[in-house]
Short mmCIF file of C-alpha atoms (C1' of nucleotides) in Angstrom, two decimals:
data_model
loop_
_atom_site.label_atom_id
_atom_site.label_comp_id
_atom_site.label_asym_id
_atom_site.label_seq_id
_atom_site.Cartn_x
_atom_site.Cartn_y
_atom_site.Cartn_z
CA MET A 1 10.54 -22.79 -8.80
CA SER A 2 7.27 -24.44 -8.40
CA PRO A 3 6.22 -27.94 -8.41
CA ASN A 4 4.79 -27.24 -11.88
CA ALA A 5 7.30 -24.68 -13.60
CA GLY A 6 8.47 -26.19 -16.74
CA ALA A 7 7.06 -29.39 -16.24
CA ASP A 8 6.65 -29.87 -19.98
CA ALA A 9 7.90 -33.80 -19.32
CA GLY A 10 4.93 -35.23 -17.15
CA LYS A 11 1.07 -35.13 -17.96
CA ARG A 12 0.11 -31.31 -18.00
CA VAL A 13 -2.15 -30.67 -15.64
CA PRO A 14 -4.59 -28.50 -17.29
CA LEU A 15 -5.15 -24.82 -16.45
CA SER A 16 -7.68 -23.76 -14.13
CA ARG A 17 -9.01 -20.70 -12.55
CA GLU A 18 -8.04 -22.08 -9.20
CA ARG A 19 -4.56 -23.11 -10.66
CA LEU A 20 -4.11 -19.67 -12.36
CA LEU A 21 -4.98 -17.76 -9.04
CA ARG A 22 -2.36 -20.32 -6.80
CA GLY A 23 0.19 -19.55 -9.43
CA ALA A 24 -0.09 -16.09 -9.23
CA ILE A 25 0.05 -16.08 -5.49
CA ALA A 26 3.04 -18.59 -5.91
CA VAL A 27 5.12 -15.62 -7.94
CA ALA A 28 4.36 -12.68 -5.73
CA ASP A 29 5.16 -14.67 -2.39
CA ALA A 30 8.48 -15.71 -4.17
CA ALA A 31 9.43 -12.35 -5.30
CA ASP A 32 6.79 -9.55 -5.21
CA ILE A 33 3.80 -8.01 -6.65
CA GLY A 34 6.01 -6.43 -9.07
CA ALA A 35 7.14 -9.55 -10.64
CA LEU A 36 3.93 -10.63 -11.09
CA THR A 37 3.35 -10.59 -14.72
CA MET A 38 1.31 -12.02 -17.28
CA ARG A 39 4.15 -13.32 -18.81
CA SER A 40 6.06 -14.43 -15.78
CA LEU A 41 2.85 -16.24 -14.62
CA ALA A 42 2.64 -18.00 -17.80
CA GLN A 43 6.03 -19.30 -17.78
CA GLU A 44 5.51 -20.14 -13.81
CA LEU A 45 2.40 -22.50 -15.15
CA GLY A 46 4.36 -23.78 -18.20
CA VAL A 47 1.78 -22.21 -20.73
CA LYS A 48 2.11 -19.20 -22.94
CA PRO A 49 0.64 -16.03 -22.05
CA MET A 50 -2.11 -15.78 -24.24
CA SER A 51 -3.54 -18.61 -22.60
CA LEU A 52 -4.24 -17.25 -19.35
CA TYR A 53 -6.99 -14.80 -20.98
CA HIS A 54 -9.09 -17.87 -21.09
CA HIS A 55 -9.77 -17.91 -17.32
CA VAL A 56 -9.42 -14.37 -16.47
CA ALA A 57 -10.51 -11.31 -18.47
CA ASN A 58 -7.40 -9.26 -17.47
CA LYS A 59 -4.85 -8.83 -15.09
CA GLU A 60 -7.07 -7.02 -12.60
CA GLU A 61 -9.27 -9.85 -12.35
CA ILE A 62 -6.45 -11.71 -11.25
CA LEU A 63 -5.68 -9.23 -8.70
CA ASP A 64 -9.21 -9.27 -7.24
CA GLY A 65 -9.42 -13.05 -6.86
CA ILE A 66 -5.43 -13.27 -5.22
CA ILE A 67 -6.81 -10.95 -2.72
CA ASP A 68 -9.72 -12.74 -1.90
CA ILE A 69 -7.76 -15.84 -1.60
CA VAL A 70 -5.79 -14.03 0.88
CA PHE A 71 -8.72 -12.90 3.17
CA SER A 72 -10.13 -16.59 2.97
CA GLU A 73 -6.88 -17.84 4.81
CA ILE A 74 -7.75 -15.55 7.84
CA GLU A 75 -9.03 -17.89 10.28
CA PRO A 76 -12.46 -17.18 12.13
CA PRO A 77 -12.56 -17.24 15.81
CA PRO A 78 -13.61 -20.24 17.19
CA ALA A 79 -18.36 -19.71 17.59
CA ALA A 80 -18.22 -19.79 21.23
CA ALA A 81 -15.46 -17.44 21.47
CA ASP A 82 -16.66 -13.95 23.22
CA TRP A 83 -15.98 -10.91 21.35
CA ARG A 84 -12.71 -9.70 22.76
CA SER A 85 -11.05 -13.10 22.15
CA ALA A 86 -12.84 -13.56 18.92
CA MET A 87 -11.27 -10.31 17.50
CA ARG A 88 -7.96 -11.04 19.23
CA HIS A 89 -7.80 -14.09 17.42
CA ARG A 90 -8.65 -12.93 13.93
CA ALA A 91 -6.44 -9.94 14.35
CA ILE A 92 -3.24 -12.31 15.17
CA SER A 93 -4.29 -14.79 12.10
CA ALA A 94 -4.63 -11.77 9.60
CA ARG A 95 -1.19 -10.70 10.43
CA SER A 96 -0.27 -14.09 10.47
CA VAL A 97 -1.82 -14.26 7.07
CA LEU A 98 -0.26 -10.72 5.76
CA ARG A 99 3.37 -11.81 6.78
CA ARG A 100 3.08 -14.74 4.32
CA HIS A 101 1.62 -12.31 1.76
CA PRO A 102 3.58 -9.11 2.30
CA TRP A 103 2.52 -7.53 -1.37
CA ALA A 104 -1.29 -7.64 -0.33
CA PRO A 105 -1.69 -4.81 1.91
CA PRO A 106 -1.56 -2.17 -0.33
CA LEU A 107 -3.98 -3.96 -2.44
CA MET A 108 -6.78 -5.22 0.26
CA GLU A 109 -8.29 -1.81 0.57
CA SER A 110 -8.05 -0.76 -3.14
CA ARG A 111 -10.16 -3.45 -4.97
CA ALA A 112 -13.25 -2.17 -6.22
CA ASN A 113 -14.94 -5.74 -6.83
CA PRO A 114 -14.54 -7.28 -3.11
CA GLY A 115 -14.62 -11.18 -3.58
CA PRO A 116 -16.86 -13.46 -1.32
CA ALA A 117 -14.66 -14.29 1.27
CA THR A 118 -13.53 -10.63 1.41
CA LEU A 119 -17.29 -9.81 2.13
CA ARG A 120 -17.48 -12.91 4.45
CA TYR A 121 -14.85 -11.53 6.58
CA HIS A 122 -16.06 -8.09 7.21
CA ASP A 123 -19.58 -9.36 8.03
CA SER A 124 -18.25 -11.47 10.41
CA VAL A 125 -15.81 -8.89 12.31
CA ILE A 126 -18.66 -6.33 12.15
CA GLY A 127 -21.31 -9.42 13.47
CA THR A 128 -18.70 -9.88 16.61
CA LEU A 129 -19.42 -6.52 17.52
CA ARG A 130 -22.88 -6.22 16.93
CA ARG A 131 -23.59 -9.39 18.65
CA ALA A 132 -21.52 -8.31 21.58
CA GLY A 133 -23.50 -5.39 22.22
CA PHE A 134 -21.83 -2.47 20.05
CA SER A 135 -24.42 0.38 18.27
CA ILE A 136 -23.95 0.21 14.62
CA ALA A 137 -22.13 3.57 15.03
CA MET A 138 -19.77 2.27 17.82
CA ALA A 139 -19.40 -0.93 15.85
CA ALA A 140 -18.11 1.33 12.84
CA HIS A 141 -16.10 3.02 15.00
CA ALA A 142 -14.42 0.32 15.97
CA PHE A 143 -14.40 -1.64 12.82
CA SER A 144 -12.51 1.22 11.04
CA LEU A 145 -10.10 1.19 13.91
CA PHE A 146 -9.19 -2.42 13.65
CA ASP A 147 -8.75 -2.31 10.03
CA SER A 148 -6.88 0.51 10.16
CA TYR A 149 -4.35 -0.90 12.68
CA VAL A 150 -4.24 -4.38 11.15
CA TYR A 151 -3.52 -3.35 7.64
CA GLY A 152 -1.19 -0.35 8.74
CA PHE A 153 0.50 -2.68 10.92
CA ALA A 154 1.17 -5.32 8.32
CA LEU A 155 2.41 -2.41 5.68
CA GLN A 156 4.96 -1.24 7.89
CA GLU A 157 5.96 -4.87 8.57
CA ALA A 158 6.14 -5.62 4.80
CA GLY A 159 8.22 -2.27 4.49
CA LEU A 160 11.05 -3.00 6.90
CA PRO A 161 14.55 -3.53 4.80
CA PHE A 162 14.69 -6.64 6.99
CA ASP A 163 13.89 -9.65 8.93
CA SER A 164 14.29 -10.04 12.26
CA ALA A 165 17.29 -12.50 12.14
CA THR A 166 19.25 -9.61 9.72
CA ALA A 167 17.70 -6.60 11.72
CA PRO A 168 21.17 -5.94 13.59
CA ASP A 169 23.00 -5.49 10.73
CA VAL A 170 20.54 -3.34 8.55
CA ALA A 171 19.47 -1.37 11.13
CA GLY A 172 22.91 -0.68 11.95
CA ALA A 173 23.99 0.21 8.64
CA ILE A 174 21.21 2.71 8.36
CA LEU A 175 21.69 4.51 12.04
CA ALA A 176 25.72 4.90 10.78
CA GLN A 177 24.19 6.54 7.49
CA PHE A 178 22.64 9.22 9.05
CA PRO A 179 24.05 11.87 11.77
CA SER A 180 22.87 10.75 15.03
CA ARG A 181 23.39 14.67 16.16
CA GLU A 182 20.56 15.67 13.71
CA TYR A 183 17.96 12.58 14.97
CA PRO A 184 19.33 11.97 18.30
CA TYR A 185 15.28 10.24 19.07
CA LEU A 186 15.87 7.86 16.18
CA ALA A 187 19.27 7.06 17.24
CA GLU A 188 18.68 6.24 20.53
CA LEU A 189 15.56 3.81 19.92
CA THR A 190 18.05 2.47 17.07
CA ALA A 191 20.60 1.78 19.49
CA GLU A 192 19.12 0.98 22.31
CA HIS A 193 16.19 -0.79 21.59
CA VAL A 194 16.13 -2.27 17.82
CA LEU A 195 19.92 -3.26 17.91
CA GLN A 196 19.57 -5.01 21.15
CA PRO A 197 19.43 -8.56 21.35
CA GLY A 198 16.42 -10.50 20.93
CA TYR A 199 14.46 -7.50 18.99
CA ASP A 200 11.71 -8.36 16.57
CA TYR A 201 9.42 -5.38 15.06
CA GLY A 202 6.98 -7.87 15.14
CA ASP A 203 6.31 -8.46 18.99
CA GLU A 204 4.87 -4.58 18.82
CA PHE A 205 1.73 -5.87 17.66
CA GLU A 206 0.04 -7.31 20.29
CA PHE A 207 0.85 -4.20 22.15
CA GLY A 208 -1.03 -2.28 20.08
CA LEU A 209 -3.92 -4.55 19.83
CA ASP A 210 -4.37 -4.94 23.24
CA LEU A 211 -4.60 -1.05 23.88
CA ILE A 212 -7.23 -0.84 21.01
CA LEU A 213 -9.26 -4.22 22.43
CA ASP A 214 -9.04 -2.27 26.15
CA GLY A 215 -10.16 0.84 25.01
CA LEU A 216 -13.53 -0.57 23.12
CA ASP A 217 -14.34 -2.68 26.13
CA ARG A 218 -14.47 0.47 28.11
CA LEU A 219 -16.26 2.56 25.88
CA LEU A 220 -18.97 -0.98 25.70
CA THR A 221 -18.55 -1.44 29.28
CA MET A 222 -19.79 2.56 29.39
CA THR A 223 -22.52 2.17 27.27
CA ASP A 224 -23.91 -0.86 28.74
CA ALA A 225 -24.27 1.23 32.14
CA ALA A 226 -25.65 4.32 30.23
CA ARG A 227 -28.51 2.11 28.99
CA PHE A 228 -28.75 0.10 31.86
CA ASP A 229 -29.49 3.59 33.76
CA GLY A 230 -31.48 4.80 31.02
CA SER A 231 -33.98 1.46 31.31
CA ARG A 232 -34.13 2.19 35.18
CA ILE A 233 -35.46 6.00 34.67
CA GLY A 234 -37.80 4.84 31.56
CA MET B 1 -2.51 19.93 -17.40
CA SER B 2 0.12 22.03 -15.65
CA PRO B 3 1.10 25.55 -15.84
CA ASN B 4 4.13 23.85 -17.65
CA ALA B 5 2.83 21.17 -19.60
CA GLY B 6 3.37 21.95 -23.32
CA ALA B 7 4.54 25.32 -22.98
CA ASP B 8 7.00 25.29 -25.66
CA ALA B 9 5.96 29.22 -26.42
CA GLY B 10 6.89 30.73 -23.92
CA LYS B 11 10.56 30.89 -22.37
CA ARG B 12 11.41 27.44 -21.01
CA VAL B 13 12.03 27.14 -17.40
CA PRO B 14 14.93 25.27 -16.90
CA LEU B 15 14.43 21.51 -15.62
CA SER B 16 15.75 21.08 -11.97
CA ARG B 17 15.55 17.66 -9.40
CA GLU B 18 13.07 20.07 -7.88
CA ARG B 19 10.75 20.76 -10.93
CA LEU B 20 10.86 17.35 -11.42
CA LEU B 21 9.76 15.84 -8.34
CA ARG B 22 6.74 18.58 -8.16
CA GLY B 23 5.66 17.42 -11.57
CA ALA B 24 6.08 13.97 -10.60
CA ILE B 25 3.79 14.88 -7.45
CA ALA B 26 1.08 16.84 -9.86
CA VAL B 27 1.09 13.54 -12.05
CA ALA B 28 0.34 11.53 -9.56
CA ASP B 29 -2.18 13.73 -7.76
CA ALA B 30 -4.03 14.02 -10.99
CA ALA B 31 -4.37 10.34 -11.79
CA ASP B 32 -2.85 7.67 -9.63
CA ILE B 33 0.80 6.53 -9.09
CA GLY B 34 0.44 4.57 -12.12
CA ALA B 35 -0.06 7.07 -14.17
CA LEU B 36 3.75 8.34 -13.33
CA THR B 37 5.87 6.99 -16.03
CA MET B 38 9.17 8.35 -17.37
CA ARG B 39 7.74 9.31 -20.41
CA SER B 40 3.98 10.96 -18.81
CA LEU B 41 6.33 12.84 -16.80
CA ALA B 42 8.53 14.13 -19.43
CA GLN B 43 5.28 15.44 -21.10
CA GLU B 44 3.78 17.09 -18.17
CA LEU B 45 7.17 19.26 -17.94
CA GLY B 46 7.48 19.98 -21.73
CA VAL B 47 10.78 17.75 -22.11
CA LYS B 48 12.05 14.59 -23.65
CA PRO B 49 11.94 11.45 -21.43
CA MET B 50 15.83 11.08 -21.66
CA SER B 51 16.12 14.82 -20.25
CA LEU B 52 14.94 13.20 -17.00
CA TYR B 53 18.08 11.07 -16.41
CA HIS B 54 20.37 13.87 -15.98
CA HIS B 55 18.79 14.79 -12.70
CA VAL B 56 17.52 11.50 -10.94
CA ALA B 57 19.34 8.36 -11.61
CA ASN B 58 16.15 6.23 -12.04
CA LYS B 59 12.64 6.00 -11.57
CA GLU B 60 13.19 4.48 -8.02
CA GLU B 61 14.88 7.59 -7.03
CA ILE B 62 11.96 9.88 -8.15
CA LEU B 63 9.82 7.91 -5.51
CA ASP B 64 12.27 8.20 -2.91
CA GLY B 65 12.26 12.08 -3.76
CA ILE B 66 8.24 12.52 -3.62
CA ILE B 67 7.87 10.66 -0.73
CA ASP B 68 10.24 12.37 1.12
CA ILE B 69 8.30 15.75 -0.09
CA VAL B 70 5.25 14.18 1.41
CA PHE B 71 6.71 13.48 4.86
CA SER B 72 8.03 17.32 4.87
CA GLU B 73 4.48 18.41 3.89
CA ILE B 74 3.39 17.16 7.76
CA GLU B 75 2.84 19.94 10.03
CA PRO B 76 5.17 19.75 13.47
CA PRO B 77 3.07 20.82 16.42
CA PRO B 78 3.47 23.90 17.95
CA ALA B 79 6.67 23.63 19.90
CA ALA B 80 4.47 24.41 23.44
CA ALA B 81 2.19 21.48 23.07
CA ASP B 82 1.74 18.70 25.53
CA TRP B 83 2.48 15.58 24.13
CA ARG B 84 -0.94 14.35 23.70
CA SER B 85 -2.01 17.39 21.51
CA ALA B 86 1.21 17.39 19.60
CA MET B 87 0.57 13.81 18.41
CA ARG B 88 -2.92 14.66 17.66
CA HIS B 89 -1.84 17.71 15.64
CA ARG B 90 0.49 15.76 14.13
CA ALA B 91 -1.77 12.66 13.12
CA ILE B 92 -4.52 15.03 12.08
CA SER B 93 -1.87 16.67 9.46
CA ALA B 94 -0.68 13.68 8.35
CA ARG B 95 -4.00 12.32 7.42
CA SER B 96 -4.78 15.58 5.74
CA VAL B 97 -1.44 15.22 3.52
CA LEU B 98 -2.54 11.70 2.90
CA ARG B 99 -5.41 12.85 1.51
CA ARG B 100 -3.72 14.87 -1.17
CA HIS B 101 -1.59 12.05 -1.99
CA PRO B 102 -4.04 9.02 -1.77
CA TRP B 103 -1.23 6.99 -3.55
CA ALA B 104 1.28 7.97 -0.88
CA PRO B 105 0.69 5.15 2.19
CA PRO B 106 1.75 2.05 0.12
CA LEU B 107 4.86 3.55 -0.64
CA MET B 108 5.84 5.09 2.36
CA GLU B 109 7.27 2.41 4.52
CA SER B 110 8.62 0.68 1.71
CA ARG B 111 11.38 2.94 0.87
CA ALA B 112 14.52 1.58 1.96
CA ASN B 113 16.40 4.74 1.65
CA PRO B 114 14.40 7.55 3.53
CA GLY B 115 15.27 11.12 3.30
CA PRO B 116 15.98 13.97 5.81
CA ALA B 117 12.17 14.68 6.21
CA THR B 118 10.82 11.38 6.21
CA LEU B 119 13.56 10.65 9.49
CA ARG B 120 12.74 14.27 10.71
CA TYR B 121 9.23 13.69 11.13
CA HIS B 122 10.24 10.00 12.81
CA ASP B 123 12.55 11.87 15.05
CA SER B 124 9.92 14.37 16.23
CA VAL B 125 7.46 11.71 17.11
CA ILE B 126 9.49 9.68 18.95
CA GLY B 127 11.21 12.88 20.88
CA THR B 128 7.72 13.80 21.74
CA LEU B 129 6.95 10.53 23.78
CA ARG B 130 10.25 10.44 25.12
CA ARG B 131 10.07 14.26 26.43
CA ALA B 132 6.87 13.17 27.58
CA GLY B 133 8.53 10.37 30.13
CA PHE B 134 7.49 7.42 27.68
CA SER B 135 10.43 4.65 28.31
CA ILE B 136 11.99 3.63 25.37
CA ALA B 137 10.68 0.30 25.16
CA MET B 138 7.14 2.25 25.56
CA ALA B 139 7.91 5.13 23.04
CA ALA B 140 8.55 2.36 20.49
CA HIS B 141 5.37 0.74 21.15
CA ALA B 142 3.41 3.99 20.82
CA PHE B 143 5.29 4.70 17.71
CA SER B 144 4.33 1.84 16.09
CA LEU B 145 0.85 1.92 17.40
CA PHE B 146 0.58 5.66 16.02
CA ASP B 147 1.94 4.96 12.60
CA SER B 148 0.45 1.86 11.87
CA TYR B 149 -2.96 3.51 12.55
CA VAL B 150 -2.52 6.82 10.49
CA TYR B 151 -0.96 5.16 7.56
CA GLY B 152 -3.72 2.30 7.92
CA PHE B 153 -6.27 4.47 7.89
CA ALA B 154 -5.02 6.60 5.15
CA LEU B 155 -4.87 3.42 2.92
CA GLN B 156 -8.50 2.57 3.69
CA GLU B 157 -9.41 5.96 2.75
CA ALA B 158 -7.66 5.94 -0.26
CA GLY B 159 -9.02 2.28 -1.38
CA LEU B 160 -12.86 3.92 -0.98
CA PRO B 161 -14.41 3.76 -4.47
CA PHE B 162 -16.11 6.82 -3.41
CA ASP B 163 -15.50 10.06 -1.80
CA SER B 164 -17.81 11.33 0.82
CA ALA B 165 -20.02 13.16 -1.92
CA THR B 166 -20.65 10.06 -3.73
CA ALA B 167 -20.70 7.73 -0.93
CA PRO B 168 -24.57 7.07 -0.55
CA ASP B 169 -24.69 6.10 -4.83
CA VAL B 170 -22.09 3.73 -4.65
CA ALA B 171 -22.08 1.82 -1.38
CA GLY B 172 -26.15 1.44 -2.38
CA ALA B 173 -24.70 0.33 -5.86
CA ILE B 174 -22.52 -2.26 -4.05
CA LEU B 175 -24.75 -2.99 -1.62
CA ALA B 176 -27.39 -4.01 -4.49
CA GLN B 177 -24.71 -6.28 -5.96
CA PHE B 178 -24.48 -8.51 -2.77
CA PRO B 179 -26.95 -10.77 -1.23
CA SER B 180 -27.96 -9.17 2.28
CA ARG B 181 -28.84 -12.67 3.32
CA GLU B 182 -25.47 -13.58 3.17
CA TYR B 183 -23.93 -10.80 4.90
CA PRO B 184 -26.55 -9.34 7.24
CA TYR B 185 -24.18 -7.54 9.26
CA LEU B 186 -22.33 -5.82 6.12
CA ALA B 187 -25.59 -4.98 4.57
CA GLU B 188 -27.23 -3.89 7.98
CA LEU B 189 -24.15 -1.16 8.79
CA THR B 190 -24.50 -0.07 4.97
CA ALA B 191 -27.95 0.49 4.91
CA GLU B 192 -28.51 2.40 8.08
CA HIS B 193 -25.05 4.27 8.79
CA VAL B 194 -23.16 4.50 5.37
CA LEU B 195 -25.98 5.50 3.39
CA GLN B 196 -27.48 7.80 6.07
CA PRO B 197 -27.42 11.38 4.91
CA GLY B 198 -24.26 13.14 6.40
CA TYR B 199 -21.90 9.90 6.11
CA ASP B 200 -18.29 10.52 6.39
CA TYR B 201 -15.86 7.77 6.28
CA GLY B 202 -13.07 10.24 7.63
CA ASP B 203 -14.99 11.37 10.45
CA GLU B 204 -14.03 7.93 11.61
CA PHE B 205 -10.40 9.11 12.04
CA GLU B 206 -10.68 10.99 15.15
CA PHE B 207 -12.41 8.31 17.19
CA GLY B 208 -9.55 5.64 16.68
CA LEU B 209 -7.33 8.48 17.22
CA ASP B 210 -8.49 9.38 20.76
CA LEU B 211 -8.95 6.30 21.67
CA ILE B 212 -5.17 5.60 21.08
CA LEU B 213 -4.12 8.20 22.61
CA ASP B 214 -6.27 7.90 26.24
CA GLY B 215 -4.90 4.24 26.12
CA LEU B 216 -1.43 5.75 25.94
CA ASP B 217 -1.88 8.31 28.35
CA ARG B 218 -3.51 5.69 30.44
CA LEU B 219 0.02 3.96 30.59
CA LEU B 220 1.86 6.82 31.03
CA THR B 221 -0.11 7.41 34.09
CA MET B 222 0.50 4.50 35.30
CA THR B 223 4.30 4.33 34.60
CA ASP B 224 4.45 7.66 36.40
CA ALA B 225 2.84 6.27 39.73
CA ALA B 226 4.90 3.09 39.70
CA ARG B 227 8.25 5.35 39.40
CA PHE B 228 6.91 7.53 42.03
CA ASP B 229 5.98 4.63 44.36
CA GLY B 230 9.51 3.44 43.22
CA SER B 231 10.96 6.60 44.47
CA ARG B 232 9.28 6.62 47.98
CA ILE B 233 10.49 3.07 48.70
CA GLY B 234 13.95 3.80 47.24
"C1'" DA C 1 26.31 21.75 -19.18
"C1'" DC C 2 22.40 20.04 -20.81
"C1'" DC C 3 19.14 17.81 -23.80
"C1'" DT C 4 17.64 14.06 -27.33
"C1'" DG C 5 16.90 9.95 -31.10
"C1'" DA C 6 16.98 5.58 -31.74
"C1'" DA C 7 16.97 1.32 -29.99
"C1'" DC C 8 16.84 -2.60 -26.42
"C1'" DA C 9 14.20 -5.85 -23.45
"C1'" DC C 10 10.18 -5.43 -21.10
"C1'" DC C 11 4.60 -4.74 -20.07
"C1'" DG C 12 -0.92 -5.81 -20.93
"C1'" DT C 13 -3.70 -7.13 -24.62
"C1'" DT C 14 -5.93 -7.99 -29.22
"C1'" DC C 15 -6.51 -10.84 -33.19
"C1'" DA C 16 -6.71 -14.32 -36.16
"C1'" DA C 17 -5.67 -18.55 -36.42
"C1'" DG C 18 -4.34 -23.52 -35.24
"C1'" DT C 19 -5.65 -28.35 -32.29
"C1'" DA D 1 -12.78 -25.92 -26.04
"C1'" DC D 2 -8.86 -24.82 -24.73
"C1'" DC D 3 -4.54 -22.81 -26.76
"C1'" DT D 4 -0.65 -20.04 -29.05
"C1'" DG D 5 2.05 -16.55 -32.96
"C1'" DA D 6 2.42 -12.21 -34.20
"C1'" DA D 7 1.40 -7.54 -33.57
"C1'" DC D 8 0.47 -3.03 -31.11
"C1'" DA D 9 1.18 0.75 -27.98
"C1'" DC D 10 2.90 0.97 -23.71
"C1'" DC D 11 7.06 0.48 -20.03
"C1'" DG D 12 12.27 1.79 -18.46
"C1'" DT D 13 16.89 2.68 -19.51
"C1'" DT D 14 21.29 2.88 -22.14
"C1'" DC D 15 24.16 4.49 -25.61
"C1'" DA D 16 25.79 7.37 -28.85
"C1'" DA D 17 25.14 11.82 -30.86
"C1'" DG D 18 23.65 16.70 -30.50
"C1'" DT D 19 23.99 21.87 -28.86
#
DNA sequence: ACCTGAACACCGTTCAAGT
DNA sequence: ACCTGAACACCGTTCAAGT
């Protein structure tokens, strides 16, 4: 139920590409990406399916469009931030955006036509690394690692069959389902960690993020030291 | 074109759950997961769509089944391996499996009904960490980080609009498409790294993997040192 | 037991028409 | 210009029938 659903009584807001894409995100957020069909979207917007084709060429263009909106929602870090806190800020923002749009991660990396917000996001990540002193090759490494982790974590979080509130119930049911003799470590981890009060899978995010940032920082420092030695020799 | 496609001349191999799931993987590998329909799968197997329902309840069960087969293809490490090389072995095997099945990563974490090979894989990863001395909480951290990276990397690799052979052409076209003034760091990275001869995005995998393993090793060593100190005090 | 034809309620998309 | 009804070639799935 969006504000515009079936609003044939009031004055009809004219359809636009912007309104169409916002509606598509609303449908995907409310159910999942499988529920986003030309017909369901048209209904959400109070319009007939064929009207959509006046604003987009096809469904692929809708997917391209909503993914670019998702990227646009990731907050850029404060300009004054050092590279480490800038990367940390971006990662945490990206994850919170992807939590709002759990259908997005599988689509984000498979769009052949990246939009401006997508390109801007990637450019700014690489820019942060380059300006911090990472070589091109090292920036490429760091970029790949950083993105893989952020999307991979979001993918896992989206796939969990529970949110943090209902975790104990569902994990308990799953645990009861499989024989703990056959999967002893999984059983142990579930019983003594996942089922403990206060457990939230989301809390794992910052552990991995900081381990990665520490590793990159170490490499950067080593590179700086090597360059310094080099300049003394040359 | 599989060996069994349209083989109405020879003796018909009877349909089985096993043959059905193998056929489903073949269809998904050959095109992509979107091309896997009950009808296309039936045709691949030389059978009518409705026959499939004698071996599986519905399409969801097919997806559950093929994902469990994908997990079963990940090689377990040699029993004698230390934790670091065991984890490394598994990650590299997982990535090569996911390269054969690029449609798999988005599905792997979203199956509500994990099969035995899935549970066995996860149990063995956690087991490796626990036996190496990781605490339960630390094993949970490491497990999350490791899986996020492996799936995230596979997701990115699957999304690339090129394989390593045609990378220069496509990346060049994309680069030409967007104004390098607006995305200077992206343009630089593309021109001076991605377009260089011998570039292969897959090479980034081991950089991130080793950084993660180094970080985990450091944490494990610190924990051991702390425990050792503790035992001397107590 | 295993397989199937016909049918149902869905898809995305095209085309020719309406205002 | 913007919207739409009817139609086409697809989906997954059910049901009642065939061997």
